[in-house]
C-alpha positions as a Markdown table, in Angstrom:
| # | Residue | x | y | z |
|---|---|---|---|---|
| 1 | Met | 110.5 | -6.6 | -15.9 |
| 2 | Ser | 107.5 | -5.6 | -18.3 |
| 3 | His | 110.1 | -6.0 | -22.0 |
| 4 | Leu | 110.7 | -9.3 | -20.6 |
| 5 | Leu | 106.8 | -11.0 | -19.9 |
| 6 | Glu | 106.7 | -9.3 | -23.2 |
| 7 | Leu | 109.4 | -11.7 | -24.8 |
| 8 | Phe | 107.5 | -14.5 | -23.2 |
| 9 | Lys | 104.2 | -13.5 | -24.5 |
| 10 | Gln | 105.7 | -13.2 | -28.0 |
| 11 | Gly | 107.3 | -17.0 | -27.5 |
| 12 | Gly | 104.4 | -18.7 | -27.9 |
| 13 | Trp | 102.2 | -22.2 | -25.9 |
| 14 | Ala | 106.0 | -23.5 | -25.6 |
| 15 | Met | 107.4 | -21.2 | -23.0 |
| 16 | Tyr | 105.0 | -22.4 | -20.5 |
| 17 | Pro | 105.9 | -26.2 | -20.3 |
| 18 | Ile | 110.1 | -24.5 | -20.4 |
| 19 | Ala | 109.1 | -22.8 | -17.6 |
| 20 | Cys | 107.6 | -25.5 | -15.5 |
| 21 | Leu | 111.1 | -26.8 | -16.7 |
| 22 | Leu | 112.6 | -24.4 | -15.3 |
| 23 | Val | 111.5 | -25.1 | -12.4 |
| 24 | Val | 112.3 | -27.7 | -11.7 |
| 25 | Ser | 115.7 | -27.6 | -13.1 |
| 26 | Thr | 116.1 | -24.8 | -10.8 |
| 27 | Thr | 114.5 | -25.9 | -7.6 |
| 28 | Val | 116.8 | -29.6 | -8.3 |
| 29 | Met | 120.4 | -27.7 | -8.6 |
| 30 | Leu | 120.1 | -26.0 | -5.5 |
| 31 | Glu | 119.1 | -29.0 | -4.2 |
| 32 | Arg | 122.4 | -31.6 | -5.2 |
| 33 | Ile | 125.0 | -28.6 | -5.0 |
| 34 | Tyr | 124.2 | -28.3 | -0.8 |
| 35 | Lys | 123.2 | -32.3 | -0.5 |
| 36 | Ile | 126.8 | -32.7 | -2.0 |
| 37 | Ile | 128.6 | -29.3 | -1.5 |
| 38 | Phe | 128.0 | -29.4 | 1.2 |
| 39 | Ile | 126.5 | -32.3 | 3.1 |
| 40 | Tyr | 127.3 | -35.0 | 1.5 |
| 41 | Asp | 131.1 | -34.3 | 1.1 |
| 42 | Ala | 133.9 | -33.8 | 3.7 |
| 43 | Asn | 138.4 | -33.5 | 3.3 |
| 44 | Gly | 138.6 | -36.9 | 3.7 |
| 45 | Ala | 142.4 | -36.7 | 4.1 |
| 46 | Asp | 141.6 | -34.8 | 7.5 |
| 47 | Leu | 139.8 | -37.3 | 8.6 |
| 48 | Met | 142.2 | -39.8 | 7.5 |
| 49 | Gln | 144.7 | -38.3 | 8.9 |
| 50 | Lys | 142.7 | -37.5 | 12.7 |
| 51 | Val | 141.0 | -40.8 | 12.4 |
| 52 | Gln | 145.6 | -43.1 | 12.3 |
| 53 | Arg | 146.5 | -40.9 | 15.2 |
| 54 | His | 144.0 | -42.1 | 17.7 |
| 55 | Val | 143.6 | -46.2 | 16.3 |
| 56 | Leu | 147.5 | -46.5 | 16.5 |
| 57 | Glu | 146.7 | -45.6 | 19.9 |
| 58 | Asn | 143.3 | -48.5 | 21.0 |
| 59 | Asn | 141.8 | -45.1 | 21.5 |
| 60 | Val | 138.4 | -46.4 | 18.5 |
| 61 | Glu | 135.7 | -44.8 | 20.6 |
| 62 | Glu | 137.6 | -41.3 | 20.3 |
| 63 | Ala | 138.2 | -42.3 | 16.7 |
| 64 | Ile | 133.9 | -43.0 | 16.2 |
| 65 | Lys | 133.5 | -39.6 | 18.1 |
| 66 | Ile | 135.2 | -38.1 | 15.4 |
| 67 | Cys | 133.1 | -39.8 | 12.8 |
| 68 | Asn | 130.0 | -38.4 | 14.6 |
| 69 | Gln | 131.1 | -34.5 | 13.9 |
| 70 | Lys | 129.2 | -34.9 | 10.8 |
| 71 | Lys | 127.2 | -37.9 | 10.4 |
| 72 | Asp | 126.2 | -36.8 | 7.2 |
| 73 | Ala | 129.0 | -36.9 | 4.8 |
| 74 | Ala | 129.6 | -39.9 | 2.7 |
| 75 | Val | 133.3 | -40.5 | 3.8 |
| 76 | Tyr | 132.4 | -40.5 | 7.5 |
| 77 | Gln | 129.8 | -42.4 | 7.2 |
| 78 | Ile | 132.6 | -44.7 | 5.4 |
| 79 | Phe | 134.9 | -44.4 | 8.7 |
| 80 | Lys | 132.4 | -45.0 | 11.1 |
| 81 | Ala | 130.2 | -47.9 | 10.2 |
| 82 | Ala | 134.0 | -49.9 | 9.7 |
| 83 | Leu | 134.8 | -48.7 | 13.4 |
| 84 | Met | 132.1 | -49.8 | 15.3 |
| 85 | Asn | 133.1 | -53.5 | 13.2 |
| 86 | Ala | 136.8 | -53.2 | 14.4 |
| 87 | Asn | 136.4 | -55.3 | 16.8 |
| 88 | Arg | 135.2 | -58.1 | 14.4 |
| 89 | Pro | 136.9 | -60.7 | 11.5 |
| 90 | Phe | 138.3 | -58.1 | 8.6 |
| 91 | Asp | 136.5 | -59.6 | 6.5 |
| 92 | Glu | 133.3 | -58.9 | 8.7 |
| 93 | Ile | 134.9 | -54.5 | 8.4 |
| 94 | Gln | 135.2 | -54.6 | 4.8 |
| 95 | Asp | 131.4 | -56.0 | 4.2 |
| 96 | Gln | 130.0 | -52.9 | 6.4 |
| 97 | Val | 132.2 | -51.0 | 4.0 |
| 98 | Glu | 131.3 | -52.0 | 1.0 |
| 99 | Val | 127.7 | -51.7 | 2.5 |
| 100 | Thr | 127.5 | -48.4 | 3.7 |
| 101 | Lys | 129.5 | -46.7 | 0.5 |
| 102 | Leu | 126.2 | -49.7 | -1.5 |
| 103 | Gly | 124.0 | -47.4 | 0.2 |
| 104 | Ile | 126.3 | -43.5 | 0.2 |
| 105 | Val | 126.2 | -43.7 | -4.1 |
| 106 | Pro | 122.9 | -44.3 | -4.6 |
| 107 | Lys | 122.6 | -41.3 | -2.4 |
| 108 | Leu | 124.6 | -38.7 | -4.3 |
| 109 | Gln | 123.2 | -39.8 | -7.2 |
| 110 | Val | 119.4 | -39.3 | -6.7 |
| 111 | Arg | 118.1 | -36.2 | -8.9 |
| 112 | Leu | 120.8 | -35.8 | -11.3 |
| 113 | Pro | 119.7 | -37.4 | -14.6 |
| 114 | Tyr | 117.0 | -35.4 | -13.9 |
| 115 | Leu | 119.1 | -32.6 | -15.1 |
| 116 | Phe | 119.6 | -34.3 | -18.9 |
| 117 | Thr | 116.7 | -35.1 | -19.5 |
| 118 | Ile | 115.0 | -31.2 | -18.4 |
| 119 | Ala | 118.0 | -29.9 | -20.8 |
| 120 | Asn | 117.3 | -31.8 | -23.0 |
| 121 | Thr | 113.8 | -32.3 | -23.4 |
| 122 | Ala | 113.3 | -27.7 | -23.5 |
| 123 | Thr | 115.9 | -28.5 | -25.9 |
| 124 | Leu | 113.1 | -29.7 | -27.8 |
| 125 | Met | 110.4 | -27.6 | -26.5 |
| 126 | Gly | 112.0 | -25.1 | -28.1 |
| 127 | Leu | 112.3 | -26.6 | -30.9 |
| 128 | Leu | 109.2 | -27.6 | -30.7 |
| 129 | Gly | 107.8 | -24.3 | -30.3 |
| 130 | Thr | 109.6 | -22.6 | -33.5 |
| 131 | Val | 108.3 | -25.3 | -35.7 |
| 132 | Leu | 105.1 | -25.1 | -34.8 |
| 133 | Gly | 105.0 | -21.4 | -34.4 |
| 134 | Leu | 106.4 | -21.3 | -37.8 |
| 135 | Ile | 104.4 | -23.3 | -39.8 |
| 136 | Arg | 101.0 | -21.4 | -38.0 |
| 137 | Thr | 102.5 | -18.3 | -39.1 |
| 138 | Phe | 102.4 | -19.0 | -42.7 |
| 139 | His | 99.6 | -20.6 | -43.2 |
| 140 | Ala | 97.9 | -17.4 | -41.5 |
| 141 | Ile | 99.9 | -16.2 | -43.8 |
| 142 | Gly | 97.9 | -17.3 | -47.4 |
| 143 | Ala | 95.2 | -16.3 | -45.5 |
| 144 | Val | 96.5 | -12.5 | -45.6 |
| 145 | Glu | 96.2 | -9.9 | -47.9 |
| 146 | Gly | 100.5 | -8.5 | -49.5 |
| 147 | Ser | 99.9 | -5.8 | -46.9 |
| 148 | Gln | 99.6 | -7.6 | -43.8 |
| 149 | Lys | 101.6 | -10.3 | -44.6 |
| 150 | Gln | 104.8 | -9.0 | -43.7 |
| 151 | Leu | 103.8 | -7.9 | -40.7 |
| 152 | Leu | 102.8 | -11.3 | -39.0 |
| 153 | Leu | 105.7 | -12.7 | -40.8 |
| 154 | Ser | 107.7 | -10.0 | -38.4 |
| 155 | Ala | 105.8 | -11.1 | -35.8 |
| 156 | Gly | 106.0 | -15.6 | -36.1 |
| 157 | Ile | 109.4 | -15.1 | -36.4 |
| 158 | Ala | 109.4 | -13.2 | -33.1 |
| 159 | Glu | 107.6 | -16.1 | -31.6 |
| 160 | Ala | 110.2 | -18.5 | -32.6 |
| 161 | Met | 113.1 | -16.9 | -31.7 |
| 162 | Asn | 111.5 | -16.4 | -28.7 |
| 163 | Cys | 110.9 | -19.9 | -27.5 |
| 164 | Thr | 113.9 | -20.6 | -29.2 |
| 165 | Ala | 115.8 | -18.4 | -27.2 |
| 166 | Phe | 114.2 | -18.9 | -23.9 |
| 167 | Ala | 115.1 | -22.6 | -24.0 |
| 168 | Leu | 118.2 | -22.4 | -24.7 |
| 169 | Met | 118.3 | -21.0 | -21.9 |
| 170 | Val | 116.6 | -22.7 | -19.4 |
| 171 | Ala | 119.1 | -25.8 | -20.9 |
| 172 | Val | 122.8 | -24.7 | -21.3 |
| 173 | Pro | 122.6 | -24.0 | -17.3 |
| 174 | Thr | 120.8 | -27.1 | -16.5 |
| 175 | Met | 123.8 | -29.1 | -18.3 |
| 176 | Leu | 126.8 | -27.6 | -17.4 |
| 177 | Val | 125.4 | -27.7 | -13.9 |
| 178 | Tyr | 124.8 | -31.3 | -14.2 |
| 179 | Gly | 128.5 | -31.3 | -15.9 |
| 180 | Phe | 130.0 | -29.6 | -13.0 |
| 181 | Leu | 127.8 | -31.9 | -10.7 |
| 182 | Tyr | 128.5 | -35.1 | -12.9 |
| 183 | Asn | 131.8 | -34.8 | -11.9 |
| 184 | Arg | 132.1 | -33.4 | -8.2 |
| 185 | Ile | 130.4 | -36.8 | -7.9 |
| 186 | Thr | 132.8 | -38.9 | -9.2 |
| 187 | Val | 135.9 | -37.5 | -7.6 |
| 188 | Leu | 134.2 | -37.6 | -4.3 |
| 189 | Thr | 133.1 | -41.9 | -4.8 |
| 190 | Asp | 136.6 | -41.7 | -5.9 |
| 191 | Ser | 137.6 | -40.3 | -2.7 |
| 192 | Leu | 135.9 | -43.1 | -0.3 |
| 193 | Asp | 137.0 | -45.6 | -2.8 |
| 194 | His | 140.3 | -44.3 | -1.5 |
| 195 | Tyr | 140.5 | -43.3 | 2.0 |
| 196 | Ser | 138.1 | -46.3 | 2.7 |
| 197 | Ala | 141.0 | -48.6 | 1.4 |
| 198 | Gln | 143.5 | -47.2 | 3.1 |
| 199 | Leu | 141.2 | -47.6 | 5.9 |
| 200 | Leu | 141.0 | -51.2 | 5.3 |
| 201 | Val | 144.5 | -51.4 | 5.2 |
| 202 | Leu | 145.5 | -49.2 | 8.7 |
| 203 | Leu | 142.8 | -51.7 | 11.2 |
| 204 | Arg | 144.2 | -54.9 | 9.5 |
| 205 | Thr | 148.0 | -54.5 | 10.2 |
| 206 | Gly | 148.0 | -51.6 | 12.9 |
| 207 | Ser | 147.8 | -54.2 | 15.5 |
| 208 | Gln | 151.7 | -54.3 | 14.5 |
| 209 | Tyr | 152.4 | -50.6 | 16.0 |
| 210 | Phe | 151.2 | -52.1 | 19.3 |
| 211 | Asp | 152.8 | -53.3 | 22.6 |
| 212 | Arg | 150.3 | -51.6 | 25.3 |
| 213 | Phe | 147.2 | -54.3 | 24.8 |
| 214 | Lys | 145.8 | -57.2 | 25.0 |
| 215 | Ser | 144.9 | -59.5 | 22.3 |
| 216 | Asp | 141.2 | -59.0 | 23.3 |
| 217 | Thr | 141.3 | -54.4 | 22.3 |
| 218 | Ala | 143.5 | -54.4 | 19.4 |
| 219 | Val | 141.7 | -53.1 | 16.9 |
| 220 | Ser | 141.8 | -56.4 | 14.5 |
| 221 | Thr | 140.8 | -59.2 | 15.6 |
| 222 | Gln | 143.0 | -61.4 | 12.7 |
| 223 | Gln | 146.0 | -60.2 | 14.6 |
| 224 | Thr | 147.7 | -60.5 | 18.2 |
| 225 | Pro | 149.6 | -57.5 | 19.1 |
| 226 | Lys | 153.6 | -58.0 | 19.0 |
| 227 | Lys | 155.0 | -56.8 | 22.5 |
| 228 | Lys | 158.4 | -55.4 | 21.8 |
| 229 | Ser | 160.7 | -58.7 | 22.9 |
| 230 | Ala | 162.8 | -58.3 | 26.4 |
């Protein structure tokens, strides 16, 4: 630990803003990983299977109860918005789904651009610290005797390299996590589109499977449930 502290001190003033960037990036990465993977993400196929069974049985209330099991999960929120309005015209159900989706997607992407910015800023800060360290070293070399020039040069190069290395140690993991989360959000968004479309199709055409209830309790108000012919 003492060796790491010594290397940190050798890196010069630029090490401190880079360290601040490290703290911010670590906080954002942990928060985004937790939110996206453990809160917003969910098994859409499993939810669709459960909801479909209840909808085809005209038991929308039970389907809504299932959606309440994970209130913060993105796909659960969209399904609940659609099912809560299942007795409305189909156009209104679509609008509710789109409004809910527009509210969810920004929550997935919030603070994610910070990681990209931090990675680039850390790299540039490392470069700036390196260049300024070398400039200060060469200026100092010109003002000392020859016996001390080698010592100052080695100290200056060590400062520059430590600063660059620390900056890259911050930038590389931050950029990798950014890429991982960006891809995860893209997959999650595509999944929302896929399963919300499936649910809308189910709510629009599902009434043709019903033959045990009245039209005023149908899932979709735009279609009259078909009854078995005598």
